[in-house]
């Protein structure tokens, strides 16, 4: 059984962190409806959704992916790169205590879960504005006993590693090579996003299924041509807060 931890969209999302986007109005009701659609899709694709209570004073708290990284053996509670997001980890850690032993990233380390891409026993971590080398070193030390190797990856032009590259199958990555180089991921195969769809590399693959955004129809066609079936979920309101599909859940085996 897969569990997906989510959190309701905060009414303060209008004050979210923004790095690459200009602020534009976010329709809270629409964002919440779309988020409900996302949770329904998670359930349809086989997850038991555990929704955490709203955090009215934590604008970015819907983006639970950044607060933890869950492995079969342990859950790493991150120390997000944006100071405004650090209090988000508390509620997520409490929820994860029911499922895993916890390990914590500590000062001066910073890690956003959006920078952590797992492919079997290889863990790729974006060196970004949010995740630093001290944080990566702490992840490496925490995972070493379990046989994982950790690989730092430079990202440029986007917020997180998983803005630039995500798995769409056991040995295939969807990638935007303008934001991250392909080399380090060999021998995994890559599929390029359509050049007109820079933000199209964030797909959510789990349990043999791929959740994808209808905002990137050209890349969707490329995926379908490869025989990858898609469940389309629109999170356009949360995209205004620089969030995408992977950001809104923590998915793991119970
Ligand atoms: C932030 O800047 O932290 C949020 N506004 C967006 C976080 C998106 N999270 C993700 O890509 N994992």
Short mmCIF file of C-alpha atoms and ligand atoms in Angstrom, two decimals:
data_model
loop_
_atom_site.label_atom_id
_atom_site.label_comp_id
_atom_site.label_asym_id
_atom_site.label_seq_id
_atom_site.Cartn_x
_atom_site.Cartn_y
_atom_site.Cartn_z
CA UNK A 1 0.00 0.00 0.00
CA UNK A 2 1.27 3.49 -0.89
CA UNK A 3 0.64 6.44 1.40
CA UNK A 4 0.52 10.00 0.07
CA UNK A 5 0.87 12.78 2.61
CA UNK A 6 -0.63 16.07 1.45
CA UNK A 7 -1.57 19.34 3.12
CA UNK A 8 -4.46 21.66 2.42
CA UNK A 9 -3.61 24.91 0.58
CA UNK A 10 -2.95 27.71 3.09
CA UNK A 11 -5.00 30.91 2.85
CA UNK A 12 -1.69 32.77 3.13
CA UNK A 13 -0.40 31.24 -0.13
CA UNK A 14 -0.70 34.73 -1.60
CA UNK A 15 2.50 35.49 0.40
CA UNK A 16 4.40 32.46 -0.91
CA UNK A 17 8.11 32.45 -1.73
CA UNK A 18 8.83 33.32 -5.37
CA UNK A 19 12.19 33.03 -7.12
CA UNK A 20 11.69 32.93 -10.87
CA UNK A 21 8.11 34.18 -11.24
CA UNK A 22 6.45 37.56 -10.84
CA UNK A 23 3.73 37.62 -8.18
CA UNK A 24 0.23 37.27 -9.60
CA UNK A 25 -3.10 36.87 -7.83
CA UNK A 26 -3.89 33.31 -6.70
CA UNK A 27 -7.54 32.28 -6.48
CA UNK A 28 -7.63 30.31 -3.21
CA UNK A 29 -10.89 28.52 -3.95
CA UNK A 30 -9.66 27.44 -7.38
CA UNK A 31 -6.32 26.36 -5.93
CA UNK A 32 -8.17 24.24 -3.35
CA UNK A 33 -10.46 22.67 -5.96
CA UNK A 34 -7.47 21.77 -8.13
CA UNK A 35 -5.67 20.38 -5.09
CA UNK A 36 -8.71 18.20 -4.32
CA UNK A 37 -8.51 16.94 -7.92
CA UNK A 38 -4.85 16.10 -7.33
CA UNK A 39 -5.72 14.15 -4.18
CA UNK A 40 -8.49 12.27 -6.02
CA UNK A 41 -5.98 11.32 -8.72
CA UNK A 42 -3.54 10.08 -6.06
CA UNK A 43 -6.31 7.91 -4.62
CA UNK A 44 -7.36 6.68 -8.06
CA UNK A 45 -3.77 5.68 -8.82
CA UNK A 46 -3.55 3.62 -5.64
CA UNK A 47 -2.50 5.86 -2.73
CA UNK A 48 -4.14 6.19 0.63
CA UNK A 49 -4.16 9.98 1.02
CA UNK A 50 -3.34 11.33 4.47
CA UNK A 51 -4.18 15.04 4.45
CA UNK A 52 -2.54 17.21 7.09
CA UNK A 53 -4.48 20.11 8.60
CA UNK A 54 -4.16 23.55 7.09
CA UNK A 55 -1.34 25.82 8.33
CA UNK A 56 -2.87 29.30 8.05
CA UNK A 57 0.43 31.11 8.73
CA UNK A 58 2.71 29.01 6.54
CA UNK A 59 2.19 30.22 2.96
CA UNK A 60 4.03 27.41 1.15
CA UNK A 61 2.91 24.54 3.39
CA UNK A 62 0.94 22.79 0.61
CA UNK A 63 4.31 21.92 -0.96
CA UNK A 64 5.03 19.08 1.49
CA UNK A 65 7.63 17.51 -0.80
CA UNK A 66 10.22 20.03 0.34
CA UNK A 67 9.96 19.14 4.04
CA UNK A 68 11.01 15.47 3.99
CA UNK A 69 12.41 12.66 1.87
CA UNK A 70 11.04 9.22 2.69
CA UNK A 71 13.04 6.05 2.03
CA UNK A 72 12.02 2.48 2.86
CA UNK A 73 14.46 2.52 5.78
CA UNK A 74 14.18 6.07 7.16
CA UNK A 75 12.60 9.48 6.69
CA UNK A 76 14.86 12.52 6.42
CA UNK A 77 13.28 15.67 7.73
CA UNK A 78 14.81 18.52 5.76
CA UNK A 79 15.87 22.02 6.73
CA UNK A 80 14.37 24.03 3.86
CA UNK A 81 16.55 26.65 2.21
CA UNK A 82 13.94 29.40 2.62
CA UNK A 83 13.76 30.40 6.31
CA UNK A 84 10.02 31.09 6.01
CA UNK A 85 9.49 27.40 5.22
CA UNK A 86 11.41 25.85 8.11
CA UNK A 87 8.42 25.67 10.52
CA UNK A 88 6.62 23.49 7.95
CA UNK A 89 8.71 20.48 8.88
CA UNK A 90 7.21 20.08 12.37
CA UNK A 91 3.77 18.78 11.35
CA UNK A 92 5.21 16.59 8.61
CA UNK A 93 7.72 15.03 11.03
CA UNK A 94 4.90 14.22 13.45
CA UNK A 95 2.93 12.53 10.68
CA UNK A 96 5.95 10.53 9.46
CA UNK A 97 6.74 9.27 12.97
CA UNK A 98 3.90 6.78 12.50
CA UNK A 99 5.74 5.19 9.56
CA UNK A 100 9.53 5.62 9.86
CA UNK A 101 12.43 6.40 12.12
CA UNK A 102 13.38 10.02 11.54
CA UNK A 103 16.71 11.68 10.77
CA UNK A 104 17.10 15.46 10.64
CA UNK A 105 19.11 17.85 8.46
CA UNK A 106 20.73 20.36 10.78
CA UNK A 107 22.28 23.82 10.54
CA UNK A 108 24.30 24.83 8.50
CA UNK A 109 22.84 22.29 6.09
CA UNK A 110 19.85 23.16 3.96
CA UNK A 111 17.93 20.73 1.75
CA UNK A 112 14.59 21.11 -0.07
CA UNK A 113 12.97 17.78 -0.93
CA UNK A 114 12.32 19.17 -4.41
CA UNK A 115 16.06 18.85 -4.98
CA UNK A 116 16.16 15.12 -4.17
CA UNK A 117 15.62 12.61 -6.97
CA UNK A 118 15.81 8.91 -6.12
CA UNK A 119 16.55 6.24 -8.72
CA UNK A 120 16.94 2.89 -6.98
CA UNK A 121 19.93 3.12 -4.66
CA UNK A 122 21.22 6.29 -6.35
CA UNK A 123 20.13 9.60 -4.88
CA UNK A 124 20.71 12.74 -6.96
CA UNK A 125 20.60 16.05 -5.10
CA UNK A 126 20.41 19.46 -6.76
CA UNK A 127 22.93 22.06 -5.68
CA UNK A 128 20.52 24.97 -5.87
CA UNK A 129 19.53 28.20 -4.19
CA UNK A 130 17.77 26.03 -1.59
CA UNK A 131 20.09 23.06 -1.06
CA UNK A 132 23.74 23.46 -0.04
CA UNK A 133 26.77 21.18 0.10
CA UNK A 134 26.56 20.80 3.89
CA UNK A 135 23.00 19.54 3.51
CA UNK A 136 24.02 17.09 0.81
CA UNK A 137 26.85 15.79 3.00
CA UNK A 138 24.37 15.15 5.83
CA UNK A 139 22.07 13.22 3.50
CA UNK A 140 25.04 11.16 2.32
CA UNK A 141 26.00 10.28 5.90
CA UNK A 142 22.42 9.43 6.90
CA UNK A 143 21.89 7.11 3.90
CA UNK A 144 25.28 5.41 3.81
CA UNK A 145 24.32 2.63 6.26
CA UNK A 146 21.48 1.66 3.93
CA UNK A 147 23.68 1.36 0.83
CA UNK A 148 22.58 4.49 -1.05
CA UNK A 149 25.06 6.63 -2.94
CA UNK A 150 24.48 10.38 -3.09
CA UNK A 151 25.41 12.50 -6.11
CA UNK A 152 25.38 16.32 -6.11
CA UNK A 153 24.04 17.86 -9.34
CA UNK A 154 24.39 21.50 -10.37
CA UNK A 155 21.10 23.09 -11.45
CA UNK A 156 20.75 26.50 -13.08
CA UNK A 157 17.79 28.61 -14.18
CA UNK A 158 15.15 26.81 -12.11
CA UNK A 159 14.11 26.39 -8.49
CA UNK A 160 14.83 22.73 -7.79
CA UNK A 161 16.44 19.69 -9.40
CA UNK A 162 12.98 18.20 -9.92
CA UNK A 163 11.92 21.33 -11.86
CA UNK A 164 14.51 20.14 -14.40
CA UNK A 165 14.32 16.35 -14.26
CA UNK A 166 12.02 13.66 -12.86
CA UNK A 167 11.63 9.89 -13.34
CA UNK A 168 8.83 8.68 -15.61
CA UNK A 169 9.66 4.99 -15.22
CA UNK A 170 12.21 2.71 -13.58
CA UNK A 171 15.00 3.64 -16.02
CA UNK A 172 13.78 6.78 -17.81
CA UNK A 173 13.99 10.46 -16.84
CA UNK A 174 12.09 13.39 -18.30
CA UNK A 175 14.59 16.24 -18.59
CA UNK A 176 15.08 19.88 -19.53
CA UNK A 177 18.77 19.99 -20.51
CA UNK A 178 18.85 23.77 -20.34
CA UNK A 179 18.57 23.51 -16.56
CA UNK A 180 20.57 20.38 -15.79
CA UNK A 181 23.17 18.31 -17.64
CA UNK A 182 22.32 14.82 -18.72
CA UNK A 183 25.73 13.20 -18.14
CA UNK A 184 25.53 12.36 -14.45
CA UNK A 185 22.33 10.36 -14.93
CA UNK A 186 23.87 7.79 -17.30
CA UNK A 187 23.07 4.92 -17.86
CA UNK A 188 19.44 5.98 -17.26
CA UNK A 189 17.62 6.92 -20.47
CA UNK A 190 16.31 10.43 -20.92
CA UNK A 191 13.37 11.91 -22.76
CA UNK A 192 13.64 15.65 -23.51
CA UNK A 193 10.80 18.07 -22.83
CA UNK A 194 9.56 19.92 -25.90
CA UNK A 195 11.74 23.04 -26.35
CA UNK A 196 8.64 25.26 -26.02
CA UNK A 197 7.73 23.70 -22.65
CA UNK A 198 10.59 24.57 -20.26
CA UNK A 199 8.52 23.78 -17.16
CA UNK A 200 7.37 20.41 -18.48
CA UNK A 201 9.98 18.22 -16.78
CA UNK A 202 8.07 17.79 -13.52
CA UNK A 203 6.09 14.55 -13.76
CA UNK A 204 4.97 12.44 -10.82
CA UNK A 205 5.74 8.74 -11.31
CA UNK A 206 4.67 6.19 -8.71
CA UNK A 207 3.24 2.71 -8.65
CA UNK A 208 3.78 2.34 -12.40
CA UNK A 209 1.71 5.43 -13.27
CA UNK A 210 2.63 8.97 -14.38
CA UNK A 211 0.67 12.02 -13.28
CA UNK A 212 1.28 14.92 -15.64
CA UNK A 213 0.14 18.50 -16.28
CA UNK A 214 -2.16 19.43 -19.18
CA UNK A 215 -0.11 22.65 -19.49
CA UNK A 216 2.51 20.75 -21.54
CA UNK A 217 0.68 18.98 -24.39
CA UNK A 218 3.72 18.72 -26.68
CA UNK A 219 5.78 16.91 -24.07
CA UNK A 220 2.74 14.81 -23.15
CA UNK A 221 2.65 13.58 -26.76
CA UNK A 222 6.33 12.63 -26.53
CA UNK A 223 5.63 10.64 -23.38
CA UNK A 224 2.63 8.89 -24.90
CA UNK A 225 4.66 8.01 -28.00
CA UNK A 226 7.02 6.15 -25.68
CA UNK A 227 4.06 4.17 -24.39
CA UNK A 228 3.88 6.08 -21.10
CA UNK A 229 0.23 6.45 -20.04
CA UNK A 230 -0.62 9.77 -18.37
CA UNK A 231 -3.12 10.85 -15.74
CA UNK A 232 -3.58 14.57 -16.43
CA UNK A 233 -4.02 16.82 -13.39
CA UNK A 234 -4.28 20.60 -13.60
CA UNK A 235 -2.53 22.55 -10.83
CA UNK A 236 -2.34 25.85 -12.71
CA UNK A 237 -3.24 27.97 -9.65
CA UNK A 238 -0.41 26.45 -7.59
CA UNK A 239 1.96 26.90 -10.56
CA UNK A 240 1.64 30.65 -9.84
CA UNK A 241 3.33 29.85 -6.50
CA UNK A 242 6.11 27.96 -8.37
CA UNK A 243 4.66 24.61 -7.34
CA UNK A 244 4.20 21.59 -9.60
CA UNK A 245 2.97 18.01 -9.34
CA UNK A 246 5.72 16.39 -7.29
CA UNK A 247 5.74 19.26 -4.75
CA UNK A 248 2.29 18.53 -3.33
CA UNK A 249 2.81 15.06 -1.87
CA UNK A 250 5.15 12.70 -0.07
CA UNK A 251 4.54 9.21 -1.45
CA UNK A 252 5.98 6.09 0.15
CA UNK A 253 5.31 2.45 0.97
CA UNK A 254 3.42 2.09 4.22
C1 LIG B 1 8.86 27.94 -2.79
O1 LIG B 1 9.42 28.83 -3.41
O2 LIG B 1 9.43 27.31 -1.90
C2 LIG B 1 7.42 27.63 -3.13
N1 LIG B 1 6.75 28.83 -3.51
C3 LIG B 1 7.34 26.60 -4.22
C4 LIG B 1 7.90 25.28 -3.82
C5 LIG B 1 7.74 24.25 -4.86
N2 LIG B 1 8.25 23.00 -4.41
C6 LIG B 1 8.84 22.11 -5.19
O3 LIG B 1 9.08 22.34 -6.36
N3 LIG B 1 9.25 20.99 -4.62
#
